[in-house]
Amino acid sequence: MTTEASIRLDDAPLNKFHIKMAGLTFGAHFTDGYIIGVIGFALTLIQPQMGLTPLWVGLIGSSALIGLFLGSLVLGWVSDYIGRQKIFVTSFIIITLGSALQFFADTPMELFLCRVLIGIGLGGDYSVGHTMLAEFAPRKHRGVLLGSFSVIWTFGYVAASFVGFFMQNLGPDAWRLMLATSALPAFLILILRIGTPESPRWLISKGRKDEALAIVQKHVGPNVVLDDEAEVDSHQKRSFMALFSKEMRKRTVFNSLFFVCLVIPYFAIYTFLPSILNLMGLSENFGTDLLLNVILIVGAVLGIWFTVIFSRRGFLIYSFIFLSVMLVLLSVLPTSASFLMILVFAGFTLIMSAVSNLVGVFPAESFPTEIRSLGVGFATSMSRLGSAIGTFLLPISTASFGIQFSTMGLAIVLIIGTIVSIAWAPETKNLTLTEAATKDERTVKTALKGEK
């Protein structure tokens, strides 16, 4: 029964449980950044030892992204049927196992398969991690919590740079230990996730309201009540076709396209950063890497602040415009203008890192409970497919057409992202999770005026 003192789940105050769920989800993003970051250093040792061809270098470099595509697509769909919590735990069993198996890989194919397996686990976690936290988090803090994923991912990526730099001189087989170290944080997160509760919003969508209320009042507060009864009567099918229904198709296409348009240049550039800097005529050393890593972290932290003070829609659109201009400049500036190129590259890095926070916010806020994991998983899978293709093709493009042509190609991708965002980006700030996932733009604007 509700009382005057009752608080809706979306309006509950932030407590230790929310922080714990955020920490468990953040740990996954740290592991993801670490796994993606460490492979670049490992490949410098693996390539001569295994005699890798450029094809195998590209395949191994993009293998985790390929797995992410598969895992987020399939496991996100599965979680909407069997529950978030089961995939929340199972995904890290897969990641831990795949990370450890890398130590024993003796052929390119074995290493490729190990990293695809890791990517499948990461993809499943992307689908349910964002969803679990979004479905527990109060709307006042949801943007900050979801946007913080990018910061933690960046810390993982930077940590991998340090580990790779200092371990690469331990011998020709140092890559085995280097890659296997990702099993340590993965195993720790797995242990801590055991016993986490199911998402109450998912339970509501299955008609299990009593179980949902018990979880909410145990972990969020005894006076917290559920206000999502309408979702019990939802008849929307949990299938991929539901994502392309009349009500959802614009959200699905928008989340997939904006996500893809951000991550293609992000992964393509920073996976091959040393060679790109050299091709641009800029000196590359550990000091340069450290500077850019610091800018990545600063940008990610700024992104949290920007998510709080700016509208979601405005932040995304103006960031796309800025990034497009920066890449166009990098494609036309002469290599003799080194100082200006460094300045432009630093600005690009800062804003790219900042706006990347929105990839954890928009998808989780755009879909109703019954297909939220499916929607987040689909958008994530499309982004990782795009990033895998971009990462694979960039070395071929720079070798065949040069760095300026390739940079202009990436700028065109960002321009497409700008157009998509202007046309379709919704405004979800200050709305409850249900409102954000179901209202059209005109109704959203009315709701926001009412909030003010």
Short mmCIF file of N, CA and C in Angstrom, two decimals, residues 200-341:
data_model
loop_
_atom_site.label_atom_id
_atom_site.label_comp_id
_atom_site.label_asym_id
_atom_site.label_seq_id
_atom_site.Cartn_x
_atom_site.Cartn_y
_atom_site.Cartn_z
N PRO A 200 13.71 -4.83 -11.12
CA PRO A 200 12.29 -4.81 -10.79
C PRO A 200 11.42 -4.43 -11.99
N ARG A 201 11.93 -3.61 -12.90
CA ARG A 201 11.13 -3.23 -14.06
C ARG A 201 10.94 -4.43 -15.00
N TRP A 202 11.96 -5.28 -15.09
CA TRP A 202 11.79 -6.49 -15.89
C TRP A 202 10.75 -7.40 -15.25
N LEU A 203 10.79 -7.54 -13.93
CA LEU A 203 9.81 -8.37 -13.22
C LEU A 203 8.40 -7.84 -13.44
N ILE A 204 8.25 -6.51 -13.43
CA ILE A 204 6.93 -5.92 -13.68
C ILE A 204 6.45 -6.30 -15.07
N SER A 205 7.35 -6.22 -16.04
CA SER A 205 6.96 -6.53 -17.43
C SER A 205 6.53 -7.99 -17.57
N LYS A 206 6.95 -8.84 -16.62
CA LYS A 206 6.55 -10.25 -16.63
C LYS A 206 5.34 -10.52 -15.73
N GLY A 207 4.77 -9.43 -15.15
CA GLY A 207 3.62 -9.57 -14.28
C GLY A 207 3.96 -9.99 -12.86
N ARG A 208 5.21 -9.93 -12.46
CA ARG A 208 5.66 -10.36 -11.13
C ARG A 208 5.90 -9.15 -10.24
N LYS A 209 4.81 -8.41 -10.01
CA LYS A 209 4.93 -7.13 -9.32
C LYS A 209 5.31 -7.29 -7.85
N ASP A 210 4.82 -8.34 -7.19
CA ASP A 210 5.15 -8.53 -5.77
C ASP A 210 6.65 -8.74 -5.58
N GLU A 211 7.26 -9.54 -6.46
CA GLU A 211 8.71 -9.75 -6.39
C GLU A 211 9.46 -8.45 -6.65
N ALA A 212 8.97 -7.69 -7.61
CA ALA A 212 9.61 -6.42 -7.94
C ALA A 212 9.55 -5.46 -6.77
N LEU A 213 8.39 -5.37 -6.13
CA LEU A 213 8.23 -4.46 -4.99
C LEU A 213 9.11 -4.88 -3.82
N ALA A 214 9.24 -6.19 -3.60
CA ALA A 214 10.08 -6.68 -2.51
C ALA A 214 11.55 -6.29 -2.74
N ILE A 215 12.01 -6.41 -3.97
CA ILE A 215 13.40 -6.04 -4.29
C ILE A 215 13.61 -4.55 -4.11
N VAL A 216 12.67 -3.76 -4.60
CA VAL A 216 12.80 -2.30 -4.49
C VAL A 216 12.83 -1.86 -3.04
N GLN A 217 11.94 -2.40 -2.23
CA GLN A 217 11.86 -1.95 -0.84
C GLN A 217 13.02 -2.48 0.00
N LYS A 218 13.61 -3.58 -0.41
CA LYS A 218 14.78 -4.10 0.29
C LYS A 218 16.04 -3.31 -0.04
N HIS A 219 16.20 -2.97 -1.30
CA HIS A 219 17.47 -2.38 -1.74
C HIS A 219 17.43 -0.87 -1.94
N VAL A 220 16.26 -0.33 -2.28
CA VAL A 220 16.18 1.11 -2.56
C VAL A 220 15.58 1.88 -1.40
N GLY A 221 14.58 1.29 -0.72
CA GLY A 221 13.99 1.96 0.44
C GLY A 221 12.64 1.39 0.76
N PRO A 222 12.27 1.27 2.04
CA PRO A 222 11.00 0.66 2.43
C PRO A 222 9.77 1.46 2.01
N ASN A 223 9.96 2.74 1.71
CA ASN A 223 8.83 3.58 1.32
C ASN A 223 8.79 3.84 -0.19
N VAL A 224 9.63 3.12 -0.94
CA VAL A 224 9.67 3.30 -2.39
C VAL A 224 8.62 2.40 -3.03
N VAL A 225 7.86 2.97 -3.96
CA VAL A 225 6.79 2.23 -4.62
C VAL A 225 7.03 2.21 -6.12
N LEU A 226 6.34 1.29 -6.79
CA LEU A 226 6.45 1.15 -8.23
C LEU A 226 5.32 1.90 -8.91
N ASP A 227 5.61 2.52 -10.01
CA ASP A 227 4.59 3.28 -10.73
C ASP A 227 4.53 2.87 -12.18
N ASP A 228 4.95 1.66 -12.47
CA ASP A 228 5.03 1.20 -13.86
C ASP A 228 4.01 0.11 -14.16
N GLU A 229 2.83 0.18 -13.51
CA GLU A 229 1.85 -0.88 -13.71
C GLU A 229 1.42 -0.99 -15.16
N ALA A 230 1.47 0.12 -15.89
CA ALA A 230 1.06 0.07 -17.30
C ALA A 230 1.91 -0.89 -18.10
N GLU A 231 3.15 -1.10 -17.62
CA GLU A 231 4.03 -1.96 -18.37
C GLU A 231 3.64 -3.43 -18.25
N VAL A 232 2.86 -3.77 -17.21
CA VAL A 232 2.41 -5.14 -17.05
C VAL A 232 1.48 -5.52 -18.20
N ASP A 233 0.73 -4.53 -18.68
CA ASP A 233 -0.25 -4.81 -19.72
C ASP A 233 0.29 -4.60 -21.12
N SER A 234 1.59 -4.36 -21.21
CA SER A 234 2.17 -4.14 -22.54
C SER A 234 2.12 -5.44 -23.33
N HIS A 235 1.67 -5.32 -24.59
CA HIS A 235 1.58 -6.51 -25.45
C HIS A 235 2.63 -6.49 -26.54
N GLN A 236 3.60 -5.60 -26.38
CA GLN A 236 4.63 -5.51 -27.42
C GLN A 236 5.50 -6.77 -27.41
N LYS A 237 5.67 -7.37 -28.55
CA LYS A 237 6.42 -8.61 -28.63
C LYS A 237 7.91 -8.36 -28.43
N ARG A 238 8.55 -9.27 -27.70
CA ARG A 238 9.98 -9.16 -27.45
C ARG A 238 10.73 -9.82 -28.61
N SER A 239 10.67 -9.22 -29.74
CA SER A 239 11.36 -9.75 -30.91
C SER A 239 12.07 -8.61 -31.60
N PHE A 240 12.97 -8.96 -32.50
CA PHE A 240 13.69 -7.91 -33.23
C PHE A 240 12.73 -7.04 -34.03
N MET A 241 11.62 -7.61 -34.48
CA MET A 241 10.66 -6.83 -35.24
C MET A 241 10.04 -5.72 -34.39
N ALA A 242 9.98 -5.94 -33.06
CA ALA A 242 9.43 -4.90 -32.19
C ALA A 242 10.27 -3.63 -32.24
N LEU A 243 11.56 -3.78 -32.48
CA LEU A 243 12.43 -2.61 -32.56
C LEU A 243 12.12 -1.77 -33.79
N PHE A 244 11.47 -2.38 -34.79
CA PHE A 244 11.17 -1.67 -36.02
C PHE A 244 9.67 -1.48 -36.21
N SER A 245 8.95 -1.56 -35.08
CA SER A 245 7.53 -1.23 -35.13
C SER A 245 7.37 0.26 -35.37
N LYS A 246 6.17 0.68 -35.68
CA LYS A 246 5.91 2.09 -35.99
C LYS A 246 6.34 3.00 -34.85
N GLU A 247 6.15 2.53 -33.60
CA GLU A 247 6.47 3.36 -32.44
C GLU A 247 7.97 3.42 -32.15
N MET A 248 8.70 2.38 -32.49
CA MET A 248 10.09 2.26 -32.06
C MET A 248 11.13 2.43 -33.15
N ARG A 249 10.74 2.36 -34.41
CA ARG A 249 11.76 2.28 -35.46
C ARG A 249 12.64 3.52 -35.53
N LYS A 250 12.07 4.71 -35.29
CA LYS A 250 12.90 5.91 -35.35
C LYS A 250 13.93 5.90 -34.24
N ARG A 251 13.52 5.46 -33.02
CA ARG A 251 14.46 5.37 -31.91
C ARG A 251 15.55 4.34 -32.20
N THR A 252 15.14 3.22 -32.77
CA THR A 252 16.11 2.16 -33.08
C THR A 252 17.14 2.63 -34.10
N VAL A 253 16.66 3.23 -35.17
CA VAL A 253 17.58 3.70 -36.21
C VAL A 253 18.48 4.81 -35.68
N PHE A 254 17.90 5.75 -34.94
CA PHE A 254 18.71 6.84 -34.39
C PHE A 254 19.82 6.31 -33.49
N ASN A 255 19.47 5.46 -32.51
CA ASN A 255 20.46 4.97 -31.56
C ASN A 255 21.55 4.15 -32.24
N SER A 256 21.17 3.40 -33.26
CA SER A 256 22.17 2.61 -33.98
C SER A 256 23.10 3.50 -34.79
N LEU A 257 22.52 4.47 -35.52
CA LEU A 257 23.33 5.30 -36.40
C LEU A 257 24.23 6.28 -35.66
N PHE A 258 23.70 6.96 -34.63
CA PHE A 258 24.56 7.91 -33.92
C PHE A 258 25.70 7.17 -33.22
N PHE A 259 25.40 5.99 -32.67
CA PHE A 259 26.40 5.16 -31.99
C PHE A 259 27.48 4.75 -32.99
N VAL A 260 27.07 4.27 -34.15
CA VAL A 260 28.01 3.85 -35.19
C VAL A 260 28.89 5.01 -35.64
N CYS A 261 28.28 6.15 -35.87
CA CYS A 261 29.01 7.30 -36.39
C CYS A 261 30.02 7.86 -35.39
N LEU A 262 29.81 7.64 -34.10
CA LEU A 262 30.79 8.05 -33.10
C LEU A 262 31.94 7.06 -32.98
N VAL A 263 31.62 5.77 -32.94
CA VAL A 263 32.66 4.79 -32.63
C VAL A 263 33.54 4.42 -33.81
N ILE A 264 33.07 4.60 -35.04
CA ILE A 264 33.93 4.29 -36.19
C ILE A 264 35.20 5.13 -36.15
N PRO A 265 35.12 6.46 -36.08
CA PRO A 265 36.37 7.24 -35.98
C PRO A 265 37.11 7.04 -34.67
N TYR A 266 36.38 6.81 -33.57
CA TYR A 266 37.02 6.63 -32.27
C TYR A 266 37.94 5.41 -32.29
N PHE A 267 37.41 4.26 -32.62
CA PHE A 267 38.21 3.04 -32.60
C PHE A 267 39.24 3.01 -33.72
N ALA A 268 38.87 3.50 -34.90
CA ALA A 268 39.81 3.48 -36.02
C ALA A 268 41.04 4.32 -35.71
N ILE A 269 40.83 5.50 -35.14
CA ILE A 269 41.96 6.40 -34.87
C ILE A 269 42.79 5.93 -33.70
N TYR A 270 42.14 5.57 -32.58
CA TYR A 270 42.92 5.29 -31.37
C TYR A 270 43.47 3.86 -31.31
N THR A 271 42.96 2.96 -32.15
CA THR A 271 43.58 1.65 -32.24
C THR A 271 44.93 1.74 -32.94
N PHE A 272 45.02 2.61 -33.95
CA PHE A 272 46.25 2.76 -34.73
C PHE A 272 46.88 4.13 -34.52
N LEU A 273 46.75 4.65 -33.30
CA LEU A 273 47.22 6.01 -33.02
C LEU A 273 48.69 6.24 -33.35
N PRO A 274 49.62 5.35 -32.95
CA PRO A 274 51.04 5.61 -33.27
C PRO A 274 51.31 5.78 -34.76
N SER A 275 50.75 4.89 -35.58
CA SER A 275 51.00 4.99 -37.01
C SER A 275 50.31 6.21 -37.62
N ILE A 276 49.16 6.57 -37.09
CA ILE A 276 48.45 7.75 -37.61
C ILE A 276 49.24 9.02 -37.30
N LEU A 277 49.79 9.11 -36.10
CA LEU A 277 50.60 10.28 -35.74
C LEU A 277 51.82 10.39 -36.66
N ASN A 278 52.44 9.27 -36.94
CA ASN A 278 53.59 9.29 -37.84
C ASN A 278 53.21 9.71 -39.26
N LEU A 279 52.07 9.20 -39.73
CA LEU A 279 51.63 9.55 -41.07
C LEU A 279 51.27 11.04 -41.18
N MET A 280 50.83 11.62 -40.07
CA MET A 280 50.51 13.04 -40.06
C MET A 280 51.75 13.91 -39.87
N GLY A 281 52.91 13.27 -39.70
CA GLY A 281 54.14 14.04 -39.52
C GLY A 281 54.37 14.49 -38.10
N LEU A 282 53.63 13.88 -37.14
CA LEU A 282 53.78 14.23 -35.74
C LEU A 282 54.63 13.17 -35.05
N SER A 283 55.52 13.60 -34.17
CA SER A 283 56.38 12.64 -33.45
C SER A 283 55.53 11.83 -32.50
N GLU A 284 55.86 10.55 -32.37
CA GLU A 284 55.11 9.65 -31.49
C GLU A 284 56.07 8.96 -30.53
N ASN A 285 55.80 9.09 -29.25
CA ASN A 285 56.56 8.42 -28.21
C ASN A 285 55.66 8.23 -27.01
N PHE A 286 56.22 7.69 -25.93
CA PHE A 286 55.39 7.43 -24.75
C PHE A 286 54.84 8.73 -24.17
N GLY A 287 55.62 9.82 -24.26
CA GLY A 287 55.15 11.11 -23.77
C GLY A 287 53.93 11.59 -24.53
N THR A 288 53.93 11.40 -25.85
CA THR A 288 52.78 11.79 -26.66
C THR A 288 51.57 10.95 -26.30
N ASP A 289 51.78 9.64 -26.15
CA ASP A 289 50.69 8.76 -25.73
C ASP A 289 50.13 9.20 -24.38
N LEU A 290 51.01 9.52 -23.46
CA LEU A 290 50.58 9.92 -22.13
C LEU A 290 49.74 11.19 -22.20
N LEU A 291 50.18 12.17 -23.00
CA LEU A 291 49.44 13.42 -23.15
C LEU A 291 48.04 13.16 -23.69
N LEU A 292 47.95 12.34 -24.75
CA LEU A 292 46.64 12.06 -25.33
C LEU A 292 45.76 11.25 -24.38
N ASN A 293 46.38 10.36 -23.61
CA ASN A 293 45.60 9.60 -22.63
C ASN A 293 45.04 10.50 -21.55
N VAL A 294 45.84 11.48 -21.12
CA VAL A 294 45.36 12.45 -20.13
C VAL A 294 44.19 13.24 -20.69
N ILE A 295 44.30 13.66 -21.96
CA ILE A 295 43.21 14.41 -22.59
C ILE A 295 41.95 13.54 -22.70
N LEU A 296 42.12 12.24 -23.00
CA LEU A 296 40.98 11.33 -23.05
C LEU A 296 40.26 11.28 -21.70
N ILE A 297 41.03 11.21 -20.61
CA ILE A 297 40.43 11.14 -19.27
C ILE A 297 39.74 12.46 -18.93
N VAL A 298 40.43 13.58 -19.19
CA VAL A 298 39.84 14.89 -18.91
C VAL A 298 38.53 15.06 -19.70
N GLY A 299 38.55 14.66 -20.97
CA GLY A 299 37.35 14.76 -21.79
C GLY A 299 36.22 13.91 -21.26
N ALA A 300 36.53 12.70 -20.81
CA ALA A 300 35.50 11.82 -20.28
C ALA A 300 34.86 12.40 -19.03
N VAL A 301 35.68 13.01 -18.16
CA VAL A 301 35.15 13.64 -16.94
C VAL A 301 34.31 14.86 -17.29
N LEU A 302 34.79 15.67 -18.24
CA LEU A 302 34.01 16.82 -18.69
C LEU A 302 32.67 16.38 -19.26
N GLY A 303 32.67 15.22 -19.92
CA GLY A 303 31.44 14.71 -20.51
C GLY A 303 30.35 14.48 -19.47
N ILE A 304 30.73 14.05 -18.27
CA ILE A 304 29.74 13.87 -17.20
C ILE A 304 29.11 15.21 -16.85
N TRP A 305 29.95 16.23 -16.71
CA TRP A 305 29.46 17.57 -16.38
C TRP A 305 28.56 18.10 -17.50
N PHE A 306 28.98 17.90 -18.75
CA PHE A 306 28.19 18.36 -19.87
C PHE A 306 26.83 17.66 -19.92
N THR A 307 26.81 16.38 -19.54
CA THR A 307 25.56 15.63 -19.53
C THR A 307 24.58 16.21 -18.51
N VAL A 308 25.12 16.76 -17.43
CA VAL A 308 24.29 17.35 -16.38
C VAL A 308 23.77 18.72 -16.78
N ILE A 309 24.65 19.59 -17.33
CA ILE A 309 24.27 20.99 -17.55
C ILE A 309 23.62 21.24 -18.92
N PHE A 310 23.90 20.39 -19.90
CA PHE A 310 23.34 20.59 -21.23
C PHE A 310 22.21 19.60 -21.50
N SER A 311 21.38 19.91 -22.47
CA SER A 311 20.38 18.94 -22.91
C SER A 311 21.10 17.80 -23.62
N ARG A 312 20.51 16.62 -23.56
CA ARG A 312 21.11 15.47 -24.24
C ARG A 312 21.24 15.75 -25.75
N ARG A 313 20.17 16.25 -26.32
CA ARG A 313 20.10 16.49 -27.76
C ARG A 313 21.13 17.55 -28.19
N GLY A 314 21.18 18.66 -27.48
CA GLY A 314 22.10 19.72 -27.85
C GLY A 314 23.55 19.31 -27.72
N PHE A 315 23.88 18.61 -26.65
CA PHE A 315 25.24 18.14 -26.41
C PHE A 315 25.69 17.25 -27.58
N LEU A 316 24.81 16.35 -28.02
CA LEU A 316 25.16 15.42 -29.09
C LEU A 316 25.35 16.16 -30.42
N ILE A 317 24.41 17.00 -30.77
CA ILE A 317 24.46 17.68 -32.08
C ILE A 317 25.69 18.57 -32.20
N TYR A 318 25.92 19.43 -31.20
CA TYR A 318 27.05 20.36 -31.31
C TYR A 318 28.40 19.64 -31.23
N SER A 319 28.44 18.52 -30.52
CA SER A 319 29.67 17.73 -30.49
C SER A 319 29.97 17.14 -31.86
N PHE A 320 28.94 16.61 -32.51
CA PHE A 320 29.13 16.07 -33.86
C PHE A 320 29.64 17.15 -34.81
N ILE A 321 29.06 18.33 -34.72
CA ILE A 321 29.50 19.43 -35.60
C ILE A 321 30.96 19.76 -35.35
N PHE A 322 31.33 19.90 -34.08
CA PHE A 322 32.71 20.23 -33.72
C PHE A 322 33.68 19.16 -34.21
N LEU A 323 33.36 17.89 -33.97
CA LEU A 323 34.24 16.80 -34.37
C LEU A 323 34.39 16.72 -35.88
N SER A 324 33.30 16.97 -36.60
CA SER A 324 33.37 16.97 -38.07
C SER A 324 34.33 18.04 -38.56
N VAL A 325 34.25 19.24 -38.00
CA VAL A 325 35.13 20.34 -38.39
C VAL A 325 36.58 20.00 -38.09
N MET A 326 36.83 19.41 -36.92
CA MET A 326 38.21 19.07 -36.55
C MET A 326 38.82 18.06 -37.51
N LEU A 327 38.06 17.04 -37.90
CA LEU A 327 38.62 16.04 -38.82
C LEU A 327 38.80 16.61 -40.23
N VAL A 328 37.91 17.48 -40.65
CA VAL A 328 38.11 18.13 -41.95
C VAL A 328 39.40 18.95 -41.93
N LEU A 329 39.64 19.67 -40.83
CA LEU A 329 40.87 20.44 -40.71
C LEU A 329 42.10 19.54 -40.75
N LEU A 330 42.04 18.41 -40.04
CA LEU A 330 43.18 17.48 -40.04
C LEU A 330 43.44 16.91 -41.43
N SER A 331 42.40 16.80 -42.23
CA SER A 331 42.57 16.23 -43.57
C SER A 331 43.13 17.23 -44.57
N VAL A 332 43.05 18.53 -44.27
CA VAL A 332 43.51 19.53 -45.24
C VAL A 332 44.74 20.30 -44.78
N LEU A 333 45.04 20.27 -43.47
CA LEU A 333 46.22 20.99 -42.98
C LEU A 333 47.50 20.35 -43.49
N PRO A 334 48.49 21.13 -43.89
CA PRO A 334 49.77 20.57 -44.32
C PRO A 334 50.53 20.01 -43.12
N THR A 335 51.36 19.00 -43.34
CA THR A 335 52.13 18.40 -42.24
C THR A 335 53.11 19.38 -41.62
N SER A 336 53.44 20.47 -42.34
CA SER A 336 54.36 21.47 -41.79
C SER A 336 53.72 22.26 -40.65
N ALA A 337 52.38 22.31 -40.60
CA ALA A 337 51.68 23.04 -39.53
C ALA A 337 51.50 22.12 -38.33
N SER A 338 52.60 21.64 -37.80
CA SER A 338 52.55 20.61 -36.75
C SER A 338 51.87 21.11 -35.47
N PHE A 339 52.18 22.35 -35.06
CA PHE A 339 51.58 22.86 -33.81
C PHE A 339 50.07 22.95 -33.94
N LEU A 340 49.60 23.48 -35.08
CA LEU A 340 48.16 23.60 -35.29
C LEU A 340 47.50 22.23 -35.37
N MET A 341 48.19 21.26 -35.99
CA MET A 341 47.63 19.91 -36.08
C MET A 341 47.51 19.27 -34.70
#
